[in-house]
Structure formats: structure tokens, C-alpha cells
Amino acid sequence: MPQSTTSSSGSDSAVPVPVPGAAPATAFDDAPLNRFHLRITSLTFCANASDGYELGIISIALPLIASQLGFGAVWEGLLGASALIGIFLGSVIVGWAADRIGRQRLYTWNFVLIAVASAAEFFVTGPAQLFVLRLLIGIGIGADYALGPTLVAEFVPRKYRGGLLASLTVLWTVGYVVAFFLGNYMVSLGDDAWRWLLATSCVPAVAVVLLRIGVPESPRWLLARGRVEQARAVVERLGGDAEAFASLVRSTRAAGGTAKARYRDLFGRAHWRHTAFGAVFYNAQVVPYFAIYTFLPLVLLKMGVGEEDTTSDGMLNVFLLAGSLAGLWFVAKASRRGLTIWSFVVLIASLAPMAVWPDAPTAVLFPLFLVFTFTMSAAVNLDQVYPAELFPTDLRSSGVGLLNGLSRVGSAIGTFLLPLSLDHLGFSPTMLVLTLVLVAGLVASVAWAPETKNMALH
């Protein structure tokens, strides 16, 4: 089994870890960056931006919806978690399907679902209807979480893979920040402002459907399925020469020829450590992230930051965006393993004081929360990078979908429980639980995180 090499940059000094799916580099892996590579990445931005936008919009719209439709904390938690539940279903089911029937067709149809369900949100008359529609939107987004990073990883040159995959998460933050500013502007437009807010996401979804028409199938998947001539046509269409195609064929043969992997192989001897690491690392990041930022006004209030303090809200969104952009630099310069481990260390150090000293002055807690916000926003860039590098082609979409789906299970549970926990347990115990989630991520990363930077895929 080939081994990955630990990057000399970054803070990791661990012995290289064998990576199932690592292979000798091909001419396709080392091709110059071209317009198609940028196109496939930019079209995948949309799911991440939509996810960030959906979370940001619902956090602003929920108080208005609850007031107009008349429901309490249980429905509030369910609506906050609904899209996350859908993302689990879409990621796992469509990820599995994409390894069997291909990525390309599903890559277009998932945004048709998002467009229709988003437009229908305008007409809801009760929380149950809204829950179903946001569940469907989540399924569409989850499908793209399985498909988008898989296609980017399988198409783009390895030199640029980490940066382009990490940039997907930046768009999540952009979507969230846009929702914050647009939402705070639109809430003053009347009682039905929340309807317009929720329905706005159908506009970019329609544009995505149109722009994705004509995107080709992954040549790596085609070769893994034995469809050699179709793979050759895709490589030629992208400007690849005979050597680029021949090297992909050699890589596929070295990996064992056509696809024979089964879904259960994700939990088998060759892959279980990567599956376990991916699930724990991903959940340990997104559970605190989604729980805290879905109910950010409530969390800030517990820290002593009043609802009228728009300056603090603005600072947090600036730190979110700055951290996300800084994360691109960290992904490019640091090892995957080192960045994962040290980001958990900083997150624990900045959140733990809120658990052990909840009555500290706001002047102490809020700067710590800014550090937490910046670091978390930088670290989650790895969420789109690591999963796509952990698995071989015939399991990649299944693996990426599974890890995304499991992360949304944790996120949905955390989002549902956070307002109840703050009401019944209080601020300090709630922050302690979230800190322990981060500790679990640190332990799993130290034990299992492989080094995949600049690894060639097969």
C-alpha cells in the first residue's frame, strides 16, 4: 500500500500514516490549473453558500415566525435543526447512490429540489409545513455536500486540491454573513418579511441548475466502472493528452481495476480508522459551531451582550469571515494533521473559560468568544478537504456523504438541545458539554488523523 508523506510545513511531526486511496501521482493529477477546474469549484460553492445562508436566515427569521405562527421552544428547535436532518439524509443516501450510478446527473437535480422547496416556503401556514420544506432543502444541500467535494477532488490537480476544497467552506461563511446583513435589513419590512427572507434562496438555486448543465462525469469514476472510452472522451474534452489518460488508467489498475468496493468496506479493516476519525473530527467541529451560531443572539445574551448591541454582532461576523479567509492560508501552509490538532487546542482554551467562569465580565468573555469564532471559522475549512482525501474513488462519494451526514446528525441534535439546555441547565453546563465535544475531537485527531496533504488519489 503506498503511503502519504507528511508535509514539511506546519506543526505536525508524526510518522507518516498509511492512507487507503493513496496512489502514485499521474499526469492528470499534475495538470496545469485551467478554467474547467475553476468552474467545477465555483459551481460547488453554491451548496456551501446555500447552507450558510439557510442557517443564517433561519436564526434571524425564527423569532418572527414563532410570533406570527404561534409556537414554542420545541418547534423552534425542530425548525432550527430541520435542514440539518435533511443534510444527513441527502449526504448519506445520495453519496451512496453517486458511487453506483455516477456523480454528474445527481449534481444537477439536487438544486432543482432546493429551488422548488425554497420558493414554497413563502406560502407556509404552519410550522409542520415549514419543517417539511426545510427538510427537503437540507436533502438537496446534503446531496451536494457528498457530490461537490468529490467532483472537485477527482478533477482538480493535487497541488491546488486543498486550497480549492477549503475555499468551499469560505463560501459557507460568506452565505452566513450575507444572511445576517440581509436578514437584519429585511426584518423591518413588515410582518411577512420572514417569508421573503426564506424564499430568497430559490433565486441562486435556479441559477445553479442552469449553470451545471453540461458538467461531465468524473473520469476517475468512469474508469473505476470500466467505462474506458467515456473516460477518455472526458479527459480529451478537458484538454488532457494521451499520457494524462494513460496515467489515470495505470492508477486505476494499480488500485485493483474496476470498482468492487461495497458500502460496508467503509467500516472494514482498510478504512475503519479513517471513517472513525472523520466522523469524530467533523462532529467535534460542527456540533459547537451549529449549536452556538444558530442561536447566537441567545448565547450572546448569556454572556452579557444585549440584543441592541449591533456592534458586537458585526464584530463576530467580521471575525467569522476573517477566520475563514485565514483558514485558506493555514490549509495551504500547514499539514492537515497539525492544523486539525492545534485548532482543537485553541478552541478548547477559548471556550473552556466560559464553562468554568460564566460570571466573568463581558470584557473577558467576549474577546475569548472572538478568538473561538476566528479559530473555528479557520478550522472548518478542513471539513471539505479531509473527507475527500480519506477514501479511494469507488468509496469516495459514499465516504464523503457518510461523514457529512453523520456530522449533521450531531449538529441537528446540538441545535435542537441548545435552547433547551440553556433554559434548564444554564450557560455554564452547556458550554462545558460543548467543550467536552471539542476534547473528543482532539483525542481522535491525535490518535487517528492521517497526513493527506499533496497525496495523489486513485
Coordinates of C-alpha atoms in Angstrom, one line a residue, residues 54 83 109-124 129-141 194-203 205-206 209:
E54 CA -30.0 28.9 5.3
A83 CA -32.3 21.5 7.4
W109 CA -31.0 17.6 -9.9
N110 CA -30.3 18.3 -6.2
F111 CA -30.5 22.0 -6.8
V112 CA -33.9 21.6 -8.6
L113 CA -35.2 20.3 -5.3
I114 CA -33.7 23.2 -3.4
A115 CA -35.2 25.8 -5.8
V116 CA -38.7 24.4 -5.6
A117 CA -38.7 23.9 -1.8
S118 CA -37.3 27.4 -1.2
A119 CA -39.9 29.1 -3.3
A120 CA -42.7 27.1 -1.5
E121 CA -41.5 28.4 1.9
F122 CA -43.3 31.7 1.1
F123 CA -46.7 30.1 1.3
V124 CA -46.5 28.1 4.5
Q129 CA -45.2 22.6 6.6
L130 CA -42.1 24.7 7.1
F131 CA -40.4 21.8 8.8
V132 CA -41.0 19.6 5.7
L133 CA -39.8 22.2 3.2
R134 CA -36.6 22.9 5.2
L135 CA -36.1 19.1 5.4
L136 CA -36.2 18.9 1.6
I137 CA -33.9 21.9 1.2
G138 CA -31.5 20.1 3.6
I139 CA -31.7 16.9 1.5
G140 CA -30.6 18.9 -1.6
I141 CA -27.8 20.6 0.2
W194 CA -39.6 36.3 7.1
R195 CA -41.5 34.8 4.1
W196 CA -39.4 36.8 1.7
L197 CA -36.3 36.0 3.6
L198 CA -36.8 32.3 3.4
A199 CA -37.8 32.4 -0.2
T200 CA -34.8 34.3 -1.4
S201 CA -32.6 31.2 -1.6
C202 CA -34.6 29.9 -4.6
V203 CA -33.0 32.6 -6.9
A205 CA -30.6 27.8 -6.8
V206 CA -32.3 28.3 -10.2
V209 CA -29.3 24.4 -12.1

